[in-house]
PDB file of C-alpha atoms in Angstrom:
ATOM      1  CA  UNK A   1      88.490  22.940  56.517  1.00 69.00           C
ATOM      2  CA  UNK A   2      90.708  20.865  54.295  1.00 77.00           C
ATOM      3  CA  UNK A   3      92.039  17.612  55.550  1.00 85.00           C
ATOM      4  CA  UNK A   4      95.703  16.684  55.340  1.00 87.00           C
ATOM      5  CA  UNK A   5      94.876  14.367  52.421  1.00 86.00           C
ATOM      6  CA  UNK A   6      93.408  17.175  50.400  1.00 89.00           C
ATOM      7  CA  UNK A   7      96.225  19.626  51.148  1.00 92.00           C
ATOM      8  CA  UNK A   8      98.769  17.007  50.084  1.00 92.00           C
ATOM      9  CA  UNK A   9      96.827  16.262  46.897  1.00 92.00           C
ATOM     10  CA  UNK A  10      96.519  19.932  45.949  1.00 93.00           C
ATOM     11  CA  UNK A  11     100.201  20.578  46.585  1.00 94.00           C
ATOM     12  CA  UNK A  12     101.311  17.585  44.508  1.00 94.00           C
ATOM     13  CA  UNK A  13      98.826  18.368  41.731  1.00 95.00           C
ATOM     14  CA  UNK A  14      99.855  22.017  41.462  1.00 96.00           C
ATOM     15  CA  UNK A  15     103.563  21.166  41.365  1.00 96.00           C
ATOM     16  CA  UNK A  16     102.913  18.420  38.796  1.00 95.00           C
ATOM     17  CA  UNK A  17     100.932  20.697  36.475  1.00 95.00           C
ATOM     18  CA  UNK A  18     103.330  23.640  36.797  1.00 96.00           C
ATOM     19  CA  UNK A  19     106.386  21.531  36.051  1.00 96.00           C
ATOM     20  CA  UNK A  20     104.536  19.827  33.178  1.00 95.00           C
ATOM     21  CA  UNK A  21     103.967  23.292  31.698  1.00 94.00           C
ATOM     22  CA  UNK A  22     107.667  24.050  32.210  1.00 93.00           C
ATOM     23  CA  UNK A  23     108.531  20.813  30.356  1.00 92.00           C
ATOM     24  CA  UNK A  24     106.910  22.049  27.174  1.00 90.00           C
ATOM     25  CA  UNK A  25     107.928  25.716  27.426  1.00 89.00           C
ATOM     26  CA  UNK A  26     111.638  25.441  28.206  1.00 87.00           C
ATOM     27  CA  UNK A  27     113.887  25.631  25.182  1.00 83.00           C
ATOM     28  CA  UNK A  28     116.772  23.734  26.700  1.00 86.00           C
ATOM     29  CA  UNK A  29     115.901  19.995  26.718  1.00 88.00           C
ATOM     30  CA  UNK A  30     117.972  19.381  29.843  1.00 90.00           C
ATOM     31  CA  UNK A  31     115.682  21.730  31.746  1.00 91.00           C
ATOM     32  CA  UNK A  32     112.652  20.000  30.233  1.00 92.00           C
ATOM     33  CA  UNK A  33     113.963  16.640  31.393  1.00 93.00           C
ATOM     34  CA  UNK A  34     114.569  17.891  34.928  1.00 94.00           C
ATOM     35  CA  UNK A  35     111.065  19.370  35.138  1.00 95.00           C
ATOM     36  CA  UNK A  36     109.639  16.118  33.817  1.00 95.00           C
ATOM     37  CA  UNK A  37     111.426  14.319  36.654  1.00 95.00           C
ATOM     38  CA  UNK A  38     109.662  16.673  39.094  1.00 95.00           C
ATOM     39  CA  UNK A  39     106.304  15.820  37.521  1.00 95.00           C
ATOM     40  CA  UNK A  40     107.057  12.105  37.753  1.00 95.00           C
ATOM     41  CA  UNK A  41     107.942  12.429  41.439  1.00 95.00           C
ATOM     42  CA  UNK A  42     104.673  14.256  42.115  1.00 95.00           C
ATOM     43  CA  UNK A  43     102.688  11.559  40.299  1.00 95.00           C
ATOM     44  CA  UNK A  44     104.529   8.964  42.420  1.00 95.00           C
ATOM     45  CA  UNK A  45     103.392  10.863  45.500  1.00 94.00           C
ATOM     46  CA  UNK A  46      99.800  10.748  44.253  1.00 94.00           C
ATOM     47  CA  UNK A  47     100.185   6.980  43.730  1.00 93.00           C
ATOM     48  CA  UNK A  48     101.166   6.723  47.377  1.00 91.00           C
ATOM     49  CA  UNK A  49      98.030   8.628  48.290  1.00 90.00           C
ATOM     50  CA  UNK A  50      96.006   6.117  46.287  1.00 88.00           C
ATOM     51  CA  UNK A  51      97.626   3.242  48.217  1.00 86.00           C
ATOM     52  CA  UNK A  52      99.583   1.973  45.222  1.00 88.00           C
ATOM     53  CA  UNK A  53     102.876   1.781  47.061  1.00 89.00           C
ATOM     54  CA  UNK A  54     104.533  -0.708  44.730  1.00 91.00           C
ATOM     55  CA  UNK A  55     103.715   1.384  41.661  1.00 92.00           C
ATOM     56  CA  UNK A  56     105.041   4.524  43.350  1.00 93.00           C
ATOM     57  CA  UNK A  57     108.363   2.750  43.921  1.00 93.00           C
ATOM     58  CA  UNK A  58     108.412   1.386  40.367  1.00 92.00           C
ATOM     59  CA  UNK A  59     107.594   4.859  39.039  1.00 93.00           C
ATOM     60  CA  UNK A  60     110.643   6.324  40.770  1.00 94.00           C
ATOM     61  CA  UNK A  61     112.949   3.429  39.901  1.00 93.00           C
ATOM     62  CA  UNK A  62     111.935   2.807  36.293  1.00 91.00           C
ATOM     63  CA  UNK A  63     110.825   6.242  35.109  1.00 91.00           C
ATOM     64  CA  UNK A  64     113.137   8.547  37.014  1.00 91.00           C
ATOM     65  CA  UNK A  65     116.030   6.168  37.459  1.00 91.00           C
ATOM     66  CA  UNK A  66     115.861   4.460  34.087  1.00 90.00           C
ATOM     67  CA  UNK A  67     114.001   6.286  31.376  1.00 92.00           C
ATOM     68  CA  UNK A  68     114.878   9.859  32.344  1.00 92.00           C
ATOM     69  CA  UNK A  69     118.556   9.028  32.815  1.00 91.00           C
ATOM     70  CA  UNK A  70     118.470   7.529  29.318  1.00 90.00           C
ATOM     71  CA  UNK A  71     116.919  10.765  28.044  1.00 91.00           C
ATOM     72  CA  UNK A  72     119.638  12.839  29.680  1.00 91.00           C
ATOM     73  CA  UNK A  73     122.323  10.574  28.214  1.00 89.00           C
ATOM     74  CA  UNK A  74     120.915  11.022  24.718  1.00 89.00           C
ATOM     75  CA  UNK A  75     120.582  14.792  25.169  1.00 88.00           C
ATOM     76  CA  UNK A  76     124.250  14.876  26.103  1.00 87.00           C
ATOM     77  CA  UNK A  77     125.210  12.638  23.182  1.00 83.00           C
ATOM     78  CA  UNK A  78     123.735  15.036  20.644  1.00 82.00           C
ATOM     79  CA  UNK A  79     124.935  18.566  20.233  1.00 69.00           C
ATOM     80  CA  UNK A  80     123.271  20.946  22.668  1.00 67.00           C
ATOM     81  CA  UNK A  81     124.044  24.010  20.556  1.00 67.00           C
ATOM     82  CA  UNK A  82     121.671  22.958  17.804  1.00 62.00           C
ATOM     83  CA  UNK A  83     118.978  22.074  20.320  1.00 59.00           C
ATOM     84  CA  UNK A  84     118.774  25.412  22.089  1.00 59.00           C
ATOM     85  CA  UNK A  85     118.195  27.380  18.907  1.00 61.00           C
ATOM     86  CA  UNK A  86     114.656  26.164  18.565  1.00 60.00           C
ATOM     87  CA  UNK A  87     111.933  28.790  18.647  1.00 59.00           C
ATOM     88  CA  UNK A  88     109.560  28.524  21.568  1.00 56.00           C
ATOM     89  CA  UNK A  89     106.412  29.077  19.561  1.00 58.00           C
ATOM     90  CA  UNK A  90     106.184  28.033  15.967  1.00 66.00           C
ATOM     91  CA  UNK A  91     103.370  28.136  13.486  1.00 71.00           C
ATOM     92  CA  UNK A  92     101.795  24.996  14.893  1.00 78.00           C
ATOM     93  CA  UNK A  93     100.783  26.490  18.216  1.00 81.00           C
ATOM     94  CA  UNK A  94      97.309  27.339  16.873  1.00 84.00           C
ATOM     95  CA  UNK A  95      96.704  23.667  16.151  1.00 86.00           C
ATOM     96  CA  UNK A  96      98.140  22.698  19.525  1.00 85.00           C
ATOM     97  CA  UNK A  97      95.806  25.042  21.416  1.00 87.00           C
ATOM     98  CA  UNK A  98      92.825  23.942  19.311  1.00 90.00           C
ATOM     99  CA  UNK A  99      93.490  20.234  19.870  1.00 89.00           C
ATOM    100  CA  UNK A 100      94.003  20.643  23.592  1.00 87.00           C
ATOM    101  CA  UNK A 101      90.885  22.797  24.023  1.00 90.00           C
ATOM    102  CA  UNK A 102      88.828  20.162  22.190  1.00 92.00           C
ATOM    103  CA  UNK A 103      90.374  17.446  24.377  1.00 90.00           C
ATOM    104  CA  UNK A 104      89.779  19.359  27.608  1.00 90.00           C
ATOM    105  CA  UNK A 105      86.144  20.056  26.683  1.00 91.00           C
ATOM    106  CA  UNK A 106      85.712  16.382  25.892  1.00 91.00           C
ATOM    107  CA  UNK A 107      87.276  15.232  29.174  1.00 89.00           C
ATOM    108  CA  UNK A 108      85.313  17.856  31.076  1.00 89.00           C
ATOM    109  CA  UNK A 109      82.018  16.764  29.549  1.00 90.00           C
ATOM    110  CA  UNK A 110      82.688  13.122  30.302  1.00 89.00           C
ATOM    111  CA  UNK A 111      83.716  13.778  33.895  1.00 86.00           C
ATOM    112  CA  UNK A 112      80.792  16.170  34.390  1.00 87.00           C
ATOM    113  CA  UNK A 113      78.211  13.774  32.983  1.00 87.00           C
ATOM    114  CA  UNK A 114      79.614  10.857  34.930  1.00 82.00           C
ATOM    115  CA  UNK A 115      79.825  12.793  38.171  1.00 79.00           C
ATOM    116  CA  UNK A 116      77.055  10.807  39.848  1.00 75.00           C
ATOM    117  CA  UNK A 117      78.464   7.456  38.749  1.00 73.00           C
ATOM    118  CA  UNK A 118      81.933   8.400  39.987  1.00 71.00           C
ATOM    119  CA  UNK A 119      80.849   8.735  43.599  1.00 70.00           C
ATOM    120  CA  UNK A 120      82.516   5.513  44.620  1.00 64.00           C
ATOM    121  CA  UNK A 121      83.361   4.438  48.128  1.00 64.00           C
ATOM    122  CA  UNK A 122      87.057   4.610  48.842  1.00 56.00           C
ATOM    123  CA  UNK A 123      87.401   3.923  52.498  1.00 56.00           C
ATOM    124  CA  UNK A 124      87.642   0.186  52.592  1.00 55.00           C
ATOM    125  CA  UNK A 125      91.010  -1.313  51.656  1.00 55.00           C
ATOM    126  CA  UNK A 126      91.439  -3.533  48.627  1.00 53.00           C
ATOM    127  CA  UNK A 127      91.979  -6.715  50.599  1.00 53.00           C
ATOM    128  CA  UNK A 128      92.968  -7.545  54.086  1.00 53.00           C
ATOM    129  CA  UNK A 129      95.713  -4.968  54.552  1.00 56.00           C
ATOM    130  CA  UNK A 130      96.689  -6.305  57.943  1.00 55.00           C
ATOM    131  CA  UNK A 131      98.081  -9.554  56.598  1.00 61.00           C
ATOM    132  CA  UNK A 132      98.983  -8.606  53.021  1.00 70.00           C
ATOM    133  CA  UNK A 133     100.424  -5.434  51.535  1.00 80.00           C
ATOM    134  CA  UNK A 134     100.064  -3.865  48.116  1.00 80.00           C
ATOM    135  CA  UNK A 135     103.157  -5.526  46.616  1.00 85.00           C
ATOM    136  CA  UNK A 136     101.989  -8.939  47.759  1.00 86.00           C
ATOM    137  CA  UNK A 137      98.487  -8.491  46.374  1.00 86.00           C
ATOM    138  CA  UNK A 138      99.897  -7.196  43.093  1.00 88.00           C
ATOM    139  CA  UNK A 139     102.287 -10.128  42.883  1.00 88.00           C
ATOM    140  CA  UNK A 140      99.491 -12.637  43.390  1.00 88.00           C
ATOM    141  CA  UNK A 141      97.372 -11.058  40.664  1.00 88.00           C
ATOM    142  CA  UNK A 142     100.321 -10.608  38.293  1.00 89.00           C
ATOM    143  CA  UNK A 143     101.692 -14.120  38.569  1.00 91.00           C
ATOM    144  CA  UNK A 144      98.365 -15.926  38.536  1.00 90.00           C
ATOM    145  CA  UNK A 145      95.799 -14.047  36.516  1.00 91.00           C
ATOM    146  CA  UNK A 146      98.185 -12.136  34.254  1.00 92.00           C
ATOM    147  CA  UNK A 147     100.948 -14.690  33.762  1.00 93.00           C
ATOM    148  CA  UNK A 148     100.820 -14.811  29.939  1.00 94.00           C
ATOM    149  CA  UNK A 149     100.795 -11.019  29.461  1.00 93.00           C
ATOM    150  CA  UNK A 150     103.731 -10.843  31.864  1.00 93.00           C
ATOM    151  CA  UNK A 151     105.747 -13.281  29.744  1.00 94.00           C
ATOM    152  CA  UNK A 152     104.810 -11.448  26.561  1.00 94.00           C
ATOM    153  CA  UNK A 153     105.952  -8.183  28.155  1.00 93.00           C
ATOM    154  CA  UNK A 154     109.309  -9.732  28.973  1.00 93.00           C
ATOM    155  CA  UNK A 155     109.626 -10.875  25.364  1.00 94.00           C
ATOM    156  CA  UNK A 156     108.769  -7.355  24.199  1.00 94.00           C
ATOM    157  CA  UNK A 157     111.579  -5.986  26.342  1.00 93.00           C
ATOM    158  CA  UNK A 158     113.988  -8.467  24.777  1.00 94.00           C
ATOM    159  CA  UNK A 159     112.938  -7.312  21.301  1.00 93.00           C
ATOM    160  CA  UNK A 160     113.370  -3.689  22.387  1.00 93.00           C
ATOM    161  CA  UNK A 161     116.893  -4.374  23.667  1.00 92.00           C
ATOM    162  CA  UNK A 162     117.928  -6.020  20.410  1.00 93.00           C
ATOM    163  CA  UNK A 163     116.304  -3.273  18.351  1.00 91.00           C
ATOM    164  CA  UNK A 164     117.997  -0.516  20.336  1.00 89.00           C
ATOM    165  CA  UNK A 165     121.405  -2.150  20.017  1.00 89.00           C
ATOM    166  CA  UNK A 166     121.041  -2.602  16.260  1.00 89.00           C
ATOM    167  CA  UNK A 167     119.751   0.939  15.711  1.00 84.00           C
ATOM    168  CA  UNK A 168     122.336   2.697  17.833  1.00 78.00           C
ATOM    169  CA  UNK A 169     125.256   0.634  16.575  1.00 79.00           C
ATOM    170  CA  UNK A 170     127.671   2.754  14.622  1.00 70.00           C
ATOM    171  CA  UNK A 171     126.929   2.119  10.982  1.00 64.00           C
ATOM    172  CA  UNK A 172     129.643   0.060   9.323  1.00 56.00           C
ATOM    173  CA  UNK A 173     130.981   2.216   6.545  1.00 54.00           C
ATOM    174  CA  UNK A 174     130.110   1.093   3.039  1.00 52.00           C
ATOM    175  CA  UNK A 175     133.715   0.997   1.860  1.00 49.00           C
ATOM    176  CA  UNK A 176     134.181  -2.416   3.365  1.00 44.00           C
ATOM    177  CA  UNK A 177     135.492  -1.693   6.883  1.00 40.00           C
TER     178      UNK A 177
ATOM    179  CA  UNK B   1      89.449  11.662  51.296  1.00 73.00           C
ATOM    180  CA  UNK B   2      89.952  13.229  47.893  1.00 81.00           C
ATOM    181  CA  UNK B   3      87.118  12.425  45.448  1.00 83.00           C
ATOM    182  CA  UNK B   4      87.823  10.406  42.318  1.00 85.00           C
ATOM    183  CA  UNK B   5      86.914  13.350  40.078  1.00 87.00           C
ATOM    184  CA  UNK B   6      89.928  15.327  41.199  1.00 88.00           C
ATOM    185  CA  UNK B   7      92.340  12.632  40.078  1.00 91.00           C
ATOM    186  CA  UNK B   8      90.603  12.379  36.721  1.00 91.00           C
ATOM    187  CA  UNK B   9      90.716  16.149  36.205  1.00 91.00           C
ATOM    188  CA  UNK B  10      94.417  16.238  37.097  1.00 94.00           C
ATOM    189  CA  UNK B  11      95.091  13.417  34.648  1.00 94.00           C
ATOM    190  CA  UNK B  12      93.088  15.227  31.936  1.00 93.00           C
ATOM    191  CA  UNK B  13      95.099  18.416  32.457  1.00 93.00           C
ATOM    192  CA  UNK B  14      98.422  16.559  32.324  1.00 95.00           C
ATOM    193  CA  UNK B  15      97.328  14.707  29.180  1.00 94.00           C
ATOM    194  CA  UNK B  16      96.346  17.958  27.471  1.00 93.00           C
ATOM    195  CA  UNK B  17      99.689  19.542  28.354  1.00 93.00           C
ATOM    196  CA  UNK B  18     101.359  16.496  26.815  1.00 93.00           C
ATOM    197  CA  UNK B  19      99.287  16.899  23.640  1.00 92.00           C
ATOM    198  CA  UNK B  20     100.167  20.608  23.394  1.00 91.00           C
ATOM    199  CA  UNK B  21     103.849  19.782  23.803  1.00 91.00           C
ATOM    200  CA  UNK B  22     103.711  17.020  21.223  1.00 91.00           C
ATOM    201  CA  UNK B  23     102.063  19.201  18.582  1.00 90.00           C
ATOM    202  CA  UNK B  24     103.908  22.420  19.346  1.00 87.00           C
ATOM    203  CA  UNK B  25     107.484  21.268  19.733  1.00 84.00           C
ATOM    204  CA  UNK B  26     109.658  20.487  16.731  1.00 82.00           C
ATOM    205  CA  UNK B  27     112.509  19.014  18.743  1.00 85.00           C
ATOM    206  CA  UNK B  28     112.185  15.258  18.705  1.00 88.00           C
ATOM    207  CA  UNK B  29     113.501  14.752  22.260  1.00 89.00           C
ATOM    208  CA  UNK B  30     110.957  17.124  23.779  1.00 90.00           C
ATOM    209  CA  UNK B  31     108.212  15.487  21.745  1.00 91.00           C
ATOM    210  CA  UNK B  32     109.281  12.209  23.305  1.00 91.00           C
ATOM    211  CA  UNK B  33     109.048  13.711  26.763  1.00 93.00           C
ATOM    212  CA  UNK B  34     105.509  14.871  25.954  1.00 94.00           C
ATOM    213  CA  UNK B  35     104.616  11.277  25.100  1.00 94.00           C
ATOM    214  CA  UNK B  36     105.968  10.146  28.465  1.00 93.00           C
ATOM    215  CA  UNK B  37     103.826  12.830  30.099  1.00 94.00           C
ATOM    216  CA  UNK B  38     100.706  11.523  28.345  1.00 94.00           C
ATOM    217  CA  UNK B  39     101.483   7.919  29.309  1.00 95.00           C
ATOM    218  CA  UNK B  40     101.891   9.035  32.902  1.00 95.00           C
ATOM    219  CA  UNK B  41      98.549  10.800  33.002  1.00 95.00           C
ATOM    220  CA  UNK B  42      96.841   7.672  31.692  1.00 95.00           C
ATOM    221  CA  UNK B  43      98.619   5.679  34.395  1.00 95.00           C
ATOM    222  CA  UNK B  44      97.253   8.079  36.969  1.00 95.00           C
ATOM    223  CA  UNK B  45      93.726   7.464  35.699  1.00 94.00           C
ATOM    224  CA  UNK B  46      94.274   3.706  35.888  1.00 94.00           C
ATOM    225  CA  UNK B  47      95.525   3.840  39.467  1.00 93.00           C
ATOM    226  CA  UNK B  48      92.708   6.151  40.574  1.00 91.00           C
ATOM    227  CA  UNK B  49      90.037   3.887  39.104  1.00 89.00           C
ATOM    228  CA  UNK B  50      91.772   0.812  40.489  1.00 89.00           C
ATOM    229  CA  UNK B  51      91.584   2.326  43.943  1.00 86.00           C
ATOM    230  CA  UNK B  52      87.966   3.420  43.722  1.00 83.00           C
ATOM    231  CA  UNK B  53      86.576   0.324  42.005  1.00 83.00           C
ATOM    232  CA  UNK B  54      88.558  -1.904  44.391  1.00 82.00           C
ATOM    233  CA  UNK B  55      90.122  -3.953  41.634  1.00 84.00           C
ATOM    234  CA  UNK B  56      93.848  -4.519  41.254  1.00 88.00           C
ATOM    235  CA  UNK B  57      93.739  -5.065  37.487  1.00 89.00           C
ATOM    236  CA  UNK B  58      94.176  -1.336  36.938  1.00 91.00           C
ATOM    237  CA  UNK B  59      97.518  -1.407  38.698  1.00 91.00           C
ATOM    238  CA  UNK B  60      98.613  -4.386  36.606  1.00 93.00           C
ATOM    239  CA  UNK B  61      97.803  -2.353  33.504  1.00 93.00           C
ATOM    240  CA  UNK B  62      99.960   0.488  34.784  1.00 94.00           C
ATOM    241  CA  UNK B  63     102.736  -2.048  35.173  1.00 92.00           C
ATOM    242  CA  UNK B  64     102.417  -3.053  31.514  1.00 94.00           C
ATOM    243  CA  UNK B  65     102.199   0.577  30.367  1.00 94.00           C
ATOM    244  CA  UNK B  66     105.509   1.151  32.150  1.00 93.00           C
ATOM    245  CA  UNK B  67     107.027  -1.818  30.312  1.00 93.00           C
ATOM    246  CA  UNK B  68     105.845  -0.353  27.013  1.00 93.00           C
ATOM    247  CA  UNK B  69     107.200   3.075  27.977  1.00 93.00           C
ATOM    248  CA  UNK B  70     110.595   1.593  28.777  1.00 92.00           C
ATOM    249  CA  UNK B  71     110.735  -0.354  25.504  1.00 93.00           C
ATOM    250  CA  UNK B  72     109.552   2.688  23.590  1.00 92.00           C
ATOM    251  CA  UNK B  73     112.166   4.916  25.218  1.00 91.00           C
ATOM    252  CA  UNK B  74     114.978   2.467  24.443  1.00 91.00           C
ATOM    253  CA  UNK B  75     114.062   2.050  20.775  1.00 92.00           C
ATOM    254  CA  UNK B  76     113.008   5.665  20.290  1.00 91.00           C
ATOM    255  CA  UNK B  77     116.171   7.108  21.753  1.00 90.00           C
ATOM    256  CA  UNK B  78     118.248   4.740  19.619  1.00 90.00           C
ATOM    257  CA  UNK B  79     116.367   6.092  16.590  1.00 88.00           C
ATOM    258  CA  UNK B  80     117.079   9.650  17.767  1.00 88.00           C
ATOM    259  CA  UNK B  81     120.795   8.886  18.032  1.00 87.00           C
ATOM    260  CA  UNK B  82     120.797   7.354  14.550  1.00 85.00           C
ATOM    261  CA  UNK B  83     118.832  10.332  13.190  1.00 84.00           C
ATOM    262  CA  UNK B  84     121.266  12.802  14.685  1.00 85.00           C
ATOM    263  CA  UNK B  85     124.226  10.882  13.356  1.00 83.00           C
ATOM    264  CA  UNK B  86     122.848  11.015   9.821  1.00 81.00           C
ATOM    265  CA  UNK B  87     121.300  14.488   9.718  1.00 78.00           C
ATOM    266  CA  UNK B  88     123.093  16.565  12.367  1.00 77.00           C
ATOM    267  CA  UNK B  89     119.693  17.881  13.442  1.00 77.00           C
ATOM    268  CA  UNK B  90     116.855  16.901  15.738  1.00 79.00           C
ATOM    269  CA  UNK B  91     114.161  18.952  14.036  1.00 80.00           C
ATOM    270  CA  UNK B  92     111.392  16.613  12.911  1.00 81.00           C
ATOM    271  CA  UNK B  93     110.603  18.843   9.927  1.00 78.00           C
ATOM    272  CA  UNK B  94     113.977  17.940   8.480  1.00 77.00           C
ATOM    273  CA  UNK B  95     113.480  14.207   8.998  1.00 76.00           C
ATOM    274  CA  UNK B  96     110.858  13.720   6.323  1.00 77.00           C
ATOM    275  CA  UNK B  97     112.508  10.978   4.293  1.00 75.00           C
ATOM    276  CA  UNK B  98     113.327   7.464   5.339  1.00 69.00           C
ATOM    277  CA  UNK B  99     116.172   7.334   2.863  1.00 67.00           C
ATOM    278  CA  UNK B 100     119.284   9.371   3.420  1.00 61.00           C
TER     279      UNK B 100
END
């Protein structure tokens, strides 16, 4: 008899994998983007199952609300006619299958060999969940132990903003305008 | 309670799908989406281990991976727009020179 936890996990995992397959098989990039959003939502659900509530919220806000909307904007900026003429399978699919089979065998071996070591207890909460929640715990760790990386990350975002603006700026024409 | 192995296997499958998409597709936008898929599967592994080892550092790492993904998406999509403006195509096979 499967518990509710397991049923939820299987449902989310199956939807995530199926829509991930749809992402790479659809020819129209808008469809790919929408299926990727489905995958991201399912992964957010799995985060919730793992008691990472803050990350689940950030996943939906940043990935779905930010990054995927940016993707859709760019897809609409470029010409969709040229995009949809791509062939679904090209001559590189042999390499793709080979690489992924090698990767899957590798992952499988590692997980199989480490099966005994991976039997970790999962019942006890991270800290006292009655007085603190996940966001609070994460905030304490982030702003105390990981303060410098946090500042560096903010600087990286600044660099990315400037780089994106410079790259996407319409090129000033060379005849002096 | 779902065992840790299941999360790792799910992440491995998602990562492999991302790799297949990255190698197989020639459209630069879909290749980008495959990269996002791979980053997400790694995030899933981080969160699963963070939960089972009872250490919050894994979740902090996911936070930083998301920052990198956002920065990468901003710069990468700007490059895609510039590429399209100069070449009228998003096929990576046609973008083999840095000069115009």
